[in-house]
CSV table of C-alpha atoms in Angstrom, one decimal:
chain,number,residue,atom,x,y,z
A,1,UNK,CA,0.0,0.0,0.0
A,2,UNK,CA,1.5,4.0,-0.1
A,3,UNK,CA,2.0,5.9,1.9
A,4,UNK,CA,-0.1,8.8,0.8
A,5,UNK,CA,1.8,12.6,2.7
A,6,UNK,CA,-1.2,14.0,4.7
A,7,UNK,CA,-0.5,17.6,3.0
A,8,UNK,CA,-0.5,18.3,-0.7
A,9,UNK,CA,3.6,18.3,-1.7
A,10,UNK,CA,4.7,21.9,-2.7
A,11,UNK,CA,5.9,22.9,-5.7
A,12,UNK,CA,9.6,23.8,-6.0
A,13,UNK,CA,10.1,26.4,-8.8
A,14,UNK,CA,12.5,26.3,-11.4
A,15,UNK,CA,14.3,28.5,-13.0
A,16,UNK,CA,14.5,27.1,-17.2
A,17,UNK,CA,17.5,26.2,-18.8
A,18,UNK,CA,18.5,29.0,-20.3
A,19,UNK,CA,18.0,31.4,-16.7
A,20,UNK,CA,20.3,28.4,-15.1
A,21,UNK,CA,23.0,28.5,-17.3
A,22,UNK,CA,23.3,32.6,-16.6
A,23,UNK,CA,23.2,32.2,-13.2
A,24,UNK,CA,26.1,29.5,-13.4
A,25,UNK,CA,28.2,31.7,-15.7
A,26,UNK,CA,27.5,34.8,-13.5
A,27,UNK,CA,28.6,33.1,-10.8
A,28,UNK,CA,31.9,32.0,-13.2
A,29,UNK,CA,32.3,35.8,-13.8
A,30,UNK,CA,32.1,36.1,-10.0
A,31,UNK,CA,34.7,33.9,-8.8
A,32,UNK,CA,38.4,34.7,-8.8
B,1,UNK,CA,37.2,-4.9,-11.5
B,2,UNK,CA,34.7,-2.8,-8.7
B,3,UNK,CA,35.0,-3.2,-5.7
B,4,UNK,CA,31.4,-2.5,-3.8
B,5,UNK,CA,30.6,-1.7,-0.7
B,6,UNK,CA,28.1,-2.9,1.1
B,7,UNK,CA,26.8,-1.5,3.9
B,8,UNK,CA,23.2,-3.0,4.7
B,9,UNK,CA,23.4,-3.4,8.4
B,10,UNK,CA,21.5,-0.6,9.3
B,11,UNK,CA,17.9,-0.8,7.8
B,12,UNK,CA,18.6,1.2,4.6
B,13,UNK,CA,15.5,3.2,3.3
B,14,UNK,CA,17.1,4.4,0.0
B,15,UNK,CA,18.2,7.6,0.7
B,16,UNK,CA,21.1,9.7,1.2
B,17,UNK,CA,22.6,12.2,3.4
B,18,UNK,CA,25.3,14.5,3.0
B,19,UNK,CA,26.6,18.0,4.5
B,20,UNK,CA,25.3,20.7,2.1
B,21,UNK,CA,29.2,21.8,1.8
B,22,UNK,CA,30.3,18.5,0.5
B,23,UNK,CA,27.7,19.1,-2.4
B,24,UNK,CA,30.6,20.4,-4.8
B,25,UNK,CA,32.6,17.1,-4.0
B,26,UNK,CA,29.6,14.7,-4.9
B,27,UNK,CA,29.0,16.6,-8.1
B,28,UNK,CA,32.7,16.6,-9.0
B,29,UNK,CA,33.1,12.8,-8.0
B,30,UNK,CA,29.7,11.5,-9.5
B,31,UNK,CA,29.2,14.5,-12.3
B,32,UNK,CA,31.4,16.5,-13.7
B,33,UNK,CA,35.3,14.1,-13.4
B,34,UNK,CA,33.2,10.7,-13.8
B,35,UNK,CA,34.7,8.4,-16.6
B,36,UNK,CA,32.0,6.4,-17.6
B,37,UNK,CA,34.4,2.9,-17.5
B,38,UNK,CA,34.3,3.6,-14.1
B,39,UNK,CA,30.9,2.1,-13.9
B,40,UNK,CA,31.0,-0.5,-16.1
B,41,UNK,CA,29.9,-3.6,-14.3
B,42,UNK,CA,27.6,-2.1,-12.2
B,43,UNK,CA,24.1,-1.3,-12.4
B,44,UNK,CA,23.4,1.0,-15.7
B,45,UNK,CA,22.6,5.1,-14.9
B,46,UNK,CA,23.8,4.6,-11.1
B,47,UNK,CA,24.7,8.6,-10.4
B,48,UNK,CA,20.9,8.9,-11.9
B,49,UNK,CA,19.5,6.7,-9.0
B,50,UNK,CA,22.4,7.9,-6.4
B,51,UNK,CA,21.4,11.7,-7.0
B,52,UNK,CA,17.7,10.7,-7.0
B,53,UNK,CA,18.1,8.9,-3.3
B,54,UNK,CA,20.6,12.3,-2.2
B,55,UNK,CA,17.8,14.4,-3.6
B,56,UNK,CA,14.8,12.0,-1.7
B,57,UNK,CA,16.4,12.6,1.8
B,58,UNK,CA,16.5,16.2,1.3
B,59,UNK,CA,12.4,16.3,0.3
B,60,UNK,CA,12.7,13.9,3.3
B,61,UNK,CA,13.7,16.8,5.7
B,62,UNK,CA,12.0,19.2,3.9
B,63,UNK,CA,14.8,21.2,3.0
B,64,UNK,CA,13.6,23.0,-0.3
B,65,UNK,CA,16.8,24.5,-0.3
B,66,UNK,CA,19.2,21.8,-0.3
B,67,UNK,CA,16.9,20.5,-3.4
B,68,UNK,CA,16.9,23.5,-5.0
B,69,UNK,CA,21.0,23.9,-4.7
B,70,UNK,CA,21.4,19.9,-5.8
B,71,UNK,CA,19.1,19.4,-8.7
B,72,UNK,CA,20.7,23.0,-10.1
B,73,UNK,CA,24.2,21.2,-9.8
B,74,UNK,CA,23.5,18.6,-11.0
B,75,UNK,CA,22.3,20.0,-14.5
B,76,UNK,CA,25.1,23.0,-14.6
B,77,UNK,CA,27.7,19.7,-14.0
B,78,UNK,CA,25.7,17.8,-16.8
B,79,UNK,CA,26.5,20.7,-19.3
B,80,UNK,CA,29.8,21.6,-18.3
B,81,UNK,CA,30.6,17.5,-19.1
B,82,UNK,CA,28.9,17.8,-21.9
B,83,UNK,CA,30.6,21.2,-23.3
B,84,UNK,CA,34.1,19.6,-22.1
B,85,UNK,CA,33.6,16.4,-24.4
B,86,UNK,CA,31.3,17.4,-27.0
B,87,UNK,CA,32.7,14.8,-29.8
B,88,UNK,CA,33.0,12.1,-27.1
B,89,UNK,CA,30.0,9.7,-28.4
B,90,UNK,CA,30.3,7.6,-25.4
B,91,UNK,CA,30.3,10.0,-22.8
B,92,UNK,CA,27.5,11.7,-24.5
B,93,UNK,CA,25.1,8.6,-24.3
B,94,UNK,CA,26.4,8.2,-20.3
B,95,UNK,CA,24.7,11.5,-19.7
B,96,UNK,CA,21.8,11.2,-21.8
B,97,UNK,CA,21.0,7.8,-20.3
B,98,UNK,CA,21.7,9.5,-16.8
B,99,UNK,CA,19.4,12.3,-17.2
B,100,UNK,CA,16.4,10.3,-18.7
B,101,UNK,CA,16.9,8.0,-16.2
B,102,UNK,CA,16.9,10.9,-13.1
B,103,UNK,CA,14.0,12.2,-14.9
B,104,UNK,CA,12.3,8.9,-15.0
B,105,UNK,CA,12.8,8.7,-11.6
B,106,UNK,CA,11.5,12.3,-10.5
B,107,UNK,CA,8.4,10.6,-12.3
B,108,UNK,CA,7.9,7.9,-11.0
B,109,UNK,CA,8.6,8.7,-7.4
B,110,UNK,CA,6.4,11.9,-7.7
B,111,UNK,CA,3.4,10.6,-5.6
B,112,UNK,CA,1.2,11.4,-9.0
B,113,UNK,CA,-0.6,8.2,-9.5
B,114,UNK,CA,-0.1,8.1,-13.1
B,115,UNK,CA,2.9,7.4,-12.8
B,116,UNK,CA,2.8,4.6,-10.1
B,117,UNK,CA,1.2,2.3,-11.9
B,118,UNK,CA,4.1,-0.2,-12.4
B,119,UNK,CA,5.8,0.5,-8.5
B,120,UNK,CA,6.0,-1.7,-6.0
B,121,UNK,CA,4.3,-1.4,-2.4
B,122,UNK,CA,8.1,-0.9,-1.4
B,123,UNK,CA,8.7,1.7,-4.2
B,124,UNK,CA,5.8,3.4,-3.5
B,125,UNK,CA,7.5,3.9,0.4
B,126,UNK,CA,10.6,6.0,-1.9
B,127,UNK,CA,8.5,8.7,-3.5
B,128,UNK,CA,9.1,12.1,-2.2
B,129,UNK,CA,7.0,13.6,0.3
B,130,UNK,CA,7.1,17.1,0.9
B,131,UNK,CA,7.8,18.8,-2.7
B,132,UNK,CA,6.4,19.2,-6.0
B,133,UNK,CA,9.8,19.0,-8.7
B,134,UNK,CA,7.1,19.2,-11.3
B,135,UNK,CA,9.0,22.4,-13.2
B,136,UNK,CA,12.7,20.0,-12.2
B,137,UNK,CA,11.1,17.8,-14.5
B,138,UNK,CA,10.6,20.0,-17.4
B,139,UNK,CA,14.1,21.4,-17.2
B,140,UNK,CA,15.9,17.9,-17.2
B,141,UNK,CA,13.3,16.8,-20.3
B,142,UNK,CA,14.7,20.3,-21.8
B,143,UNK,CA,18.1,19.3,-21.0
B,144,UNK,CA,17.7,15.4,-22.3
B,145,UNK,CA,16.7,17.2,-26.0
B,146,UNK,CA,20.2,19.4,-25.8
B,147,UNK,CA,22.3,15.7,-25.0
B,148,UNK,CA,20.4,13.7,-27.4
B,149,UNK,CA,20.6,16.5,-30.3
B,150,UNK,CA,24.2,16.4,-29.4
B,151,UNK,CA,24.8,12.7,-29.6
B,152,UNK,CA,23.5,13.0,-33.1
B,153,UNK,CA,25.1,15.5,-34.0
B,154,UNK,CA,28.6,13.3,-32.6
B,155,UNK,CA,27.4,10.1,-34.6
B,156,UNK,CA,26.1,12.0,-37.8
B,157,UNK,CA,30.3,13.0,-37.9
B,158,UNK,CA,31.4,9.7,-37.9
B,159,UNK,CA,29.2,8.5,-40.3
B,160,UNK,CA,28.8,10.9,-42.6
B,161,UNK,CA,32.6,10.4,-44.4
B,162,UNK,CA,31.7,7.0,-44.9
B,163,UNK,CA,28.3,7.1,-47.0
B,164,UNK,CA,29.4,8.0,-50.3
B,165,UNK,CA,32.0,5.8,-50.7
B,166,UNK,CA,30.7,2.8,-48.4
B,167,UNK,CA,26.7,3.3,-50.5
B,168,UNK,CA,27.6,4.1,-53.4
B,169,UNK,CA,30.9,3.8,-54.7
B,170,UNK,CA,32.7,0.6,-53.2
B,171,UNK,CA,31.8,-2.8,-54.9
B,172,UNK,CA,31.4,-5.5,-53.3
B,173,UNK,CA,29.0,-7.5,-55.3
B,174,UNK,CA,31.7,-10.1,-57.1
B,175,UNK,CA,31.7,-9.3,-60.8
B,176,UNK,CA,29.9,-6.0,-60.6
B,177,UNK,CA,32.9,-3.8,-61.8
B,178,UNK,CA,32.8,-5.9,-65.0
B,179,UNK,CA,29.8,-3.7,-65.9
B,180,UNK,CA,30.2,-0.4,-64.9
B,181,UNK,CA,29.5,2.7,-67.5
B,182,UNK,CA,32.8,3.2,-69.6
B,183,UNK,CA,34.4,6.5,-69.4
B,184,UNK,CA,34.2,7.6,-65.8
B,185,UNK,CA,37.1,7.4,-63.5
B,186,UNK,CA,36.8,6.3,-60.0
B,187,UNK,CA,35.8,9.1,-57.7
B,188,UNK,CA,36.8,10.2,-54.5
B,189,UNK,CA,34.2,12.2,-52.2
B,190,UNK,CA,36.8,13.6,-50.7
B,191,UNK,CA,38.6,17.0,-51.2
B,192,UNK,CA,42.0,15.3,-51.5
B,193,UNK,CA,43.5,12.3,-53.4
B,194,UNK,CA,44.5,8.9,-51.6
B,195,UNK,CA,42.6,5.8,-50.1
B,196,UNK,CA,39.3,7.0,-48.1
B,197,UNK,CA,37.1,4.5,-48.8
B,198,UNK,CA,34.9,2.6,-47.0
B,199,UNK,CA,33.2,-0.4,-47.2
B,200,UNK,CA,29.7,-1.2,-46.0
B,201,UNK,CA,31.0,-2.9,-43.2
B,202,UNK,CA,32.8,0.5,-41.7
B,203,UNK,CA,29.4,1.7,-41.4
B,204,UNK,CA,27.7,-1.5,-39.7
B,205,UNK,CA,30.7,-1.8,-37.7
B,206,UNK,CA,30.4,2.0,-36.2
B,207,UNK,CA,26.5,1.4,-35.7
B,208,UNK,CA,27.1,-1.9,-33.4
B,209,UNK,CA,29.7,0.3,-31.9
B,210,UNK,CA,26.8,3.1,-30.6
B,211,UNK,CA,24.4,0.1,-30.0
B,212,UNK,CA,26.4,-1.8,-27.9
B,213,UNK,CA,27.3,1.6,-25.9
B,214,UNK,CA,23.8,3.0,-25.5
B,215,UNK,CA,22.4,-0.6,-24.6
B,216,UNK,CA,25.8,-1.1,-22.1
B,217,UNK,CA,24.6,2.6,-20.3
B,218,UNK,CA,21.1,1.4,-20.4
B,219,UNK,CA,19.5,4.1,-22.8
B,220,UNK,CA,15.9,3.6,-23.2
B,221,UNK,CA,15.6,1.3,-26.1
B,222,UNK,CA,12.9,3.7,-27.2
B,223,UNK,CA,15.5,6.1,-27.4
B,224,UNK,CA,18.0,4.1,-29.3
B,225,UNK,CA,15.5,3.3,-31.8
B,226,UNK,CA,15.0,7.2,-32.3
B,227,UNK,CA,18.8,7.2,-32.9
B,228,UNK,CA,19.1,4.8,-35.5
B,229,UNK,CA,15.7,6.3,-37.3
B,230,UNK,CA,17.7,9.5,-37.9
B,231,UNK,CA,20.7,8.2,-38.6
B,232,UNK,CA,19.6,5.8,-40.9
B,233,UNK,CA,17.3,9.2,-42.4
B,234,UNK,CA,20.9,10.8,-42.9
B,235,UNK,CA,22.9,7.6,-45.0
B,236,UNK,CA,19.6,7.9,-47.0
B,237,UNK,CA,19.7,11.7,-47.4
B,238,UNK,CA,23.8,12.0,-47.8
B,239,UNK,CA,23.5,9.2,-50.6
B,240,UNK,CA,20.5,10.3,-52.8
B,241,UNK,CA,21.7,13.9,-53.1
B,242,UNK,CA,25.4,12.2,-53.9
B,243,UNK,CA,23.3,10.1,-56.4
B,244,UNK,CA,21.2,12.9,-57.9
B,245,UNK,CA,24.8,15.1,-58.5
B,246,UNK,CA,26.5,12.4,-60.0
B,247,UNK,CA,26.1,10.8,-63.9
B,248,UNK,CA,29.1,8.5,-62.8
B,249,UNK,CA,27.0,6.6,-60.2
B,250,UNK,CA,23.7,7.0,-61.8
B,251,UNK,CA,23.7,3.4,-63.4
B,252,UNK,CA,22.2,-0.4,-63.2
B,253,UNK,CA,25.3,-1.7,-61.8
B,254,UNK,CA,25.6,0.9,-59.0
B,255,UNK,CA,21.7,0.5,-58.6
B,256,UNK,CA,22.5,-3.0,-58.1
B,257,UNK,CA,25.2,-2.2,-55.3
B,258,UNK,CA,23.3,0.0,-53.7
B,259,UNK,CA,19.8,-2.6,-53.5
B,260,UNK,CA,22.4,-5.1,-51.8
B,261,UNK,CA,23.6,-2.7,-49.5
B,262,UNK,CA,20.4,-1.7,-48.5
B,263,UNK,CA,19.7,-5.2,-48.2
B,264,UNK,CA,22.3,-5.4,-45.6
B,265,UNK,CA,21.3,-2.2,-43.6
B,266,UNK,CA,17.6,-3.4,-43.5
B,267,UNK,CA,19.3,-7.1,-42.2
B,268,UNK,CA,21.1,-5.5,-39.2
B,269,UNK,CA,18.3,-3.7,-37.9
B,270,UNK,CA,15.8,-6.7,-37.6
B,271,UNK,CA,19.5,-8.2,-36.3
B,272,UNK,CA,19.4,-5.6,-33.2
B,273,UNK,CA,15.2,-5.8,-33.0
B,274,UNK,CA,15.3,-2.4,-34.4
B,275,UNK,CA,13.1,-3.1,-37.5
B,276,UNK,CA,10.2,-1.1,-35.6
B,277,UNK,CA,12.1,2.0,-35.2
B,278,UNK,CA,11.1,3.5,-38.5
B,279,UNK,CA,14.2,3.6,-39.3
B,280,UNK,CA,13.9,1.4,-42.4
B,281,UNK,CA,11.3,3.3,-43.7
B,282,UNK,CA,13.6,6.4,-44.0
B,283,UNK,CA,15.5,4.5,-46.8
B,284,UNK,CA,12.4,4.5,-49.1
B,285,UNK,CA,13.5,6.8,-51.3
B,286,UNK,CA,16.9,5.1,-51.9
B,287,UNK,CA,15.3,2.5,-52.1
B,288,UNK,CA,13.1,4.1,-54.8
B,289,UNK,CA,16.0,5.3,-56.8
B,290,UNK,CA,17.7,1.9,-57.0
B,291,UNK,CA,15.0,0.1,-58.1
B,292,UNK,CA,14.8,3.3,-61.1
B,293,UNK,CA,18.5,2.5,-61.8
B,294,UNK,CA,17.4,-1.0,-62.6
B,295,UNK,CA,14.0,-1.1,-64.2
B,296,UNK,CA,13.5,-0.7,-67.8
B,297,UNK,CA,13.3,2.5,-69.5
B,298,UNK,CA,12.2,2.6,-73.2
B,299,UNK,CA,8.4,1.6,-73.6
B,300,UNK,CA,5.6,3.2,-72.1
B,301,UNK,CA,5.0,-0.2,-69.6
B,302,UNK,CA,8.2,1.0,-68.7
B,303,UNK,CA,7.1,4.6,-67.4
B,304,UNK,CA,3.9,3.5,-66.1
B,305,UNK,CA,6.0,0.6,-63.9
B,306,UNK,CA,8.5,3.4,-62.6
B,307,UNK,CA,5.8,6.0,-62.0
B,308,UNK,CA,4.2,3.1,-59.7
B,309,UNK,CA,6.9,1.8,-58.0
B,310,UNK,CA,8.7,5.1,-57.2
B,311,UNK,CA,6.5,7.0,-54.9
B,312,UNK,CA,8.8,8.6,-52.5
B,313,UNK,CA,10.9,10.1,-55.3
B,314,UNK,CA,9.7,13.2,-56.3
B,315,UNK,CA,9.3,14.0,-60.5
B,316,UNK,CA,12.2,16.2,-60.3
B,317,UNK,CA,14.4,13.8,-58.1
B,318,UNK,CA,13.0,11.1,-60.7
B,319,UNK,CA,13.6,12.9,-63.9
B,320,UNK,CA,17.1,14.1,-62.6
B,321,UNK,CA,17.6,10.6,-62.5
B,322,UNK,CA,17.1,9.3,-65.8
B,323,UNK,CA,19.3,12.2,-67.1
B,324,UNK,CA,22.0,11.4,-65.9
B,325,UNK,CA,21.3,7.9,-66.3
B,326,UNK,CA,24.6,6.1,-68.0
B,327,UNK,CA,24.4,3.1,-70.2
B,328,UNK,CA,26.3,0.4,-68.8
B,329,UNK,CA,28.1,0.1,-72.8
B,330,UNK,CA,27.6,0.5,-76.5
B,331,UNK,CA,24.2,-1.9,-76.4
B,332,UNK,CA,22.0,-0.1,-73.3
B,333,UNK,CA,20.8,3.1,-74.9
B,334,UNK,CA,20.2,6.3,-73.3
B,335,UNK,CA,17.2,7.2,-71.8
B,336,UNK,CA,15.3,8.9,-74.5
B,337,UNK,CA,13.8,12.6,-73.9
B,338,UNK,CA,10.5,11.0,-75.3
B,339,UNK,CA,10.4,8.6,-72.3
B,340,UNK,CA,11.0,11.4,-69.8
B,341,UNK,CA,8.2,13.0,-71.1
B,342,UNK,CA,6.1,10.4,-70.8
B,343,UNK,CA,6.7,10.3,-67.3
B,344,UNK,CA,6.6,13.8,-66.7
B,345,UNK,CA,2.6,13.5,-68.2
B,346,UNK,CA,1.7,10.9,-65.7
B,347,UNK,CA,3.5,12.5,-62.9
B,348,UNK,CA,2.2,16.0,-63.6
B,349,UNK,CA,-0.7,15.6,-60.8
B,350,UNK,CA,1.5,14.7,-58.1
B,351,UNK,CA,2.1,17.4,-55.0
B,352,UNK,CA,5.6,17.1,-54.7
B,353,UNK,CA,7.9,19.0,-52.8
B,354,UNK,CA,9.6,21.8,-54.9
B,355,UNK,CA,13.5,21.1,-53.8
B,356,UNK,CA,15.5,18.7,-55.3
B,357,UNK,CA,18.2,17.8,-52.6
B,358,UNK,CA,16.8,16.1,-49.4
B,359,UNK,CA,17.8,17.8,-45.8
B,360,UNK,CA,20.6,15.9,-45.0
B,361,UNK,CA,20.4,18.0,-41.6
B,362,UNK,CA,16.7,17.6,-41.1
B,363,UNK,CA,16.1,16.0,-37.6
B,364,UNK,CA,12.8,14.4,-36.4
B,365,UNK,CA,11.2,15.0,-33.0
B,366,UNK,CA,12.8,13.2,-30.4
B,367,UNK,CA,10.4,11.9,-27.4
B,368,UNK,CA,11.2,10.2,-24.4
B,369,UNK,CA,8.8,7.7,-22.9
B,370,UNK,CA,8.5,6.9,-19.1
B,371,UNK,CA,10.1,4.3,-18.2
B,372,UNK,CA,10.3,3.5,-14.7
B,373,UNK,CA,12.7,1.4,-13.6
B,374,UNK,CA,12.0,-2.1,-11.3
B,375,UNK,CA,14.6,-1.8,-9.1
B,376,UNK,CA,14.4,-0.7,-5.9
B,377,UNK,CA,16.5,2.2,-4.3
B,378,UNK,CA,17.4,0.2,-1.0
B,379,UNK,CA,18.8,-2.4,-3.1
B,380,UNK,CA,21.4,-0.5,-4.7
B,381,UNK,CA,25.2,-0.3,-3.8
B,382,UNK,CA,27.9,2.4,-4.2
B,383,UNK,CA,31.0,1.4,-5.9
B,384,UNK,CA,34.1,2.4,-3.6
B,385,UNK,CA,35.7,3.2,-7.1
B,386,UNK,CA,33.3,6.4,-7.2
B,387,UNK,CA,35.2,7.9,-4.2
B,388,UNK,CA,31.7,9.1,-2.2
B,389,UNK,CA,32.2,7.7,1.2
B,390,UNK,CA,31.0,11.0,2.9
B,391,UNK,CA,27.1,9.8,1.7
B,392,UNK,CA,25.8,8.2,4.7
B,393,UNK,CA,23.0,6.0,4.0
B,394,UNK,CA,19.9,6.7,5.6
């Protein structure tokens, strides 16, 4: 049988591809 | 040989804990400076399932963070591999394999009954609990198009030096070159003089190669079907348009060659069960424009048995054709501009497409089935090879 979570899960946002890769290579730029 | 570590006497529950400032080591042991022969042996896509149970005890203590900071990682370490060894075929299918098979596992553990249909009661007791990675899910499907559009892009280079000559030009029908058109010296498809060709084998030899990787890293076989149906799209493409260019291969005997080694390509895909891939299909039009090398062309049977058999050839492509169309010697006459006509009349009420050359580059929609996995996370082992001692099993 589940085990069903009392409480509906929440919903981790995400940034998209793209708006991940600039924050990586920001944090590149950032970096010595 | 591995050496695996097996630590089961605690009651494992398939996840895995580790201190939020070792998270650069894990994705620099398990990512970013993993060879993929360190694996071999063991289970197929294990970083997949080892991030997946690292990423189920942080939803286990609810730390949203922690999540957010792995998962992000993860797929900036994916790339970065990727971008380091883009014309590394076999490293290419590790990841893809990996990142289906995280995704497949963000499915399947998600708690949405639609995808539980095939879990255990026991794999039901692994699915996450306290978050949603619903939009997680759409980046890593985003990211499993950018590895698969590279790993064609890696095998389309390998194979693409090889058509020409392997297709078209190199004989290996016993007696053939007896009847080849007079007057035409051997060409080379490439830009300099010497020995590049290859034989059909090169080519079947490089496709068990990428089989027997992508089934070794346990690629969806879905997937691997979608590989060879646009490779095989691309051998057809690369040889037509050489065919439709060229007077020197546009005869019976190389329409003969080329039926044979069709033949053979058709053979090894029901060989490696891949005859349902579509990817046979593809060929139809070289098919198409062997079969024109060989039929008859003088009396209007003739044209009506072309026009009938060669449907995925367009009237252009098949026009082009029997232009430059060379008699095999001094007895085979030339197609005669009457008999083009002819089929030009009963073609003239066709749609085709208005370019003669095929897309060569042209790639098909790639999709990626769920396909959860039976095994279960508590039954899994780290490797000591892989260096992650600092994951405590929880």
């Amino acid at each position: 049988t589940s085990q069903r979570p009392a409480r509906p899960r929440v919903l981790l946002k995400a940034p998209t591809l793209a708006e991940m890769e600039e924050m990586n290579i920001s944090e590149e730029e950032e970096s010595p | 040989r591995q050496v695996t570590v097996q630590r089961k006497e605690k009651n494992f529950q398939g996840m895995l804990e580790y201190y939020k400032e070792d998270e650069p080591l894990l994705i620099r042991n398990l990512v970013t400076d993993l060879k993929p022969q360190t694996l071999s042996g063991t289970v197929p896509c294990l970083p997949a399932y080892i991030l997946y149970m690292c990423i189920r005890h942080a939803d286990y203590v609810n730390d949203d963070l922690k999540v957010h900071s792995l998962l992000t990682s993860t797929i900036n370490g994916v790339k970065k591999v990727l971008k380091k060894h883009n014309d590394d075929f076999e490293m290419t299918s590790f990841w893809l394999s990996n990142t289906c098979r995280l995704l497949h596992c963000l499915k399947q553990y998600s708690g949405d009954e639609g995808f539980m249909t095939q879990n255990t009661p026991k794999q039901n007791e692994h699915c996450l609990k306290n978050f949603d990675l619903t939009e997680y899910r759409q980046v890593l499907s985003d990211l499993s198009i950018q590895i698969y559009q590279q790993l064609i892009k890696i095998a389309e280079g390998m194979l693409q030096p090889m058509i020409v000559s392997a297709m078209l030009e190199n004989e290996s029908i016993q007696g053939l070159s007896g009847v080849k058109p007079t007057g035409y010296r051997k060409r080379s498809s490439s830009m300099v003089d010497g020995d590049n060709s290859y034989s059909l084998d090169a080519i079947i030899r490089q496709m068990n190669s990428f089989h027997s990787v992508m089934c070794d890293q346990g690629l969806d076989p879905e997937i691997i079907q979608q590989v060879f149906k646009q490779l095989f799209y691309m051998i057809n493409a690369v040889a037509l348009n050489n065919l439709l260019l060229r007077k020197d291969v546009c005869s019976w005997s190389t329409g003969m060659q080329l039926r044979y080694n069709i033949s053979q390509l058709e053979e090894w895909l029901r060989g490696k069960n891949l005859h349902q891939s579509g990817a046979a299909e593809t060929m139809e039009p070289l098919i198409h424009a062997a079969q024109l090398l060989q039929l008859k062309k003088k009396t209007p049977e003739d044209a009506e048995a072309i026009c009938t058999l060669c449907t995925s050839l367009s009237t252009q492509q098949i026009v082009k054709i029997l232009n430059l169309y060379t008699p095999l010697n001094e007895f085979e006459e030339r197609v005669t501009v009457a008999f083009i006509r002819t089929i030009q009349a009963q073609l003239q009420d066709r749609n085709d497409p208005q370019q003669l050359l095929l897309d060569f580059k042209h790639m098909f929609p790639v999709l990626f089935p769920f396909n959860p996995s039976s095994l279960t996370m508590d039954s899994i082992h780290i490797p000591a090879a892989l260096n992650l001692e600092f994951l405590n099993e929880v």
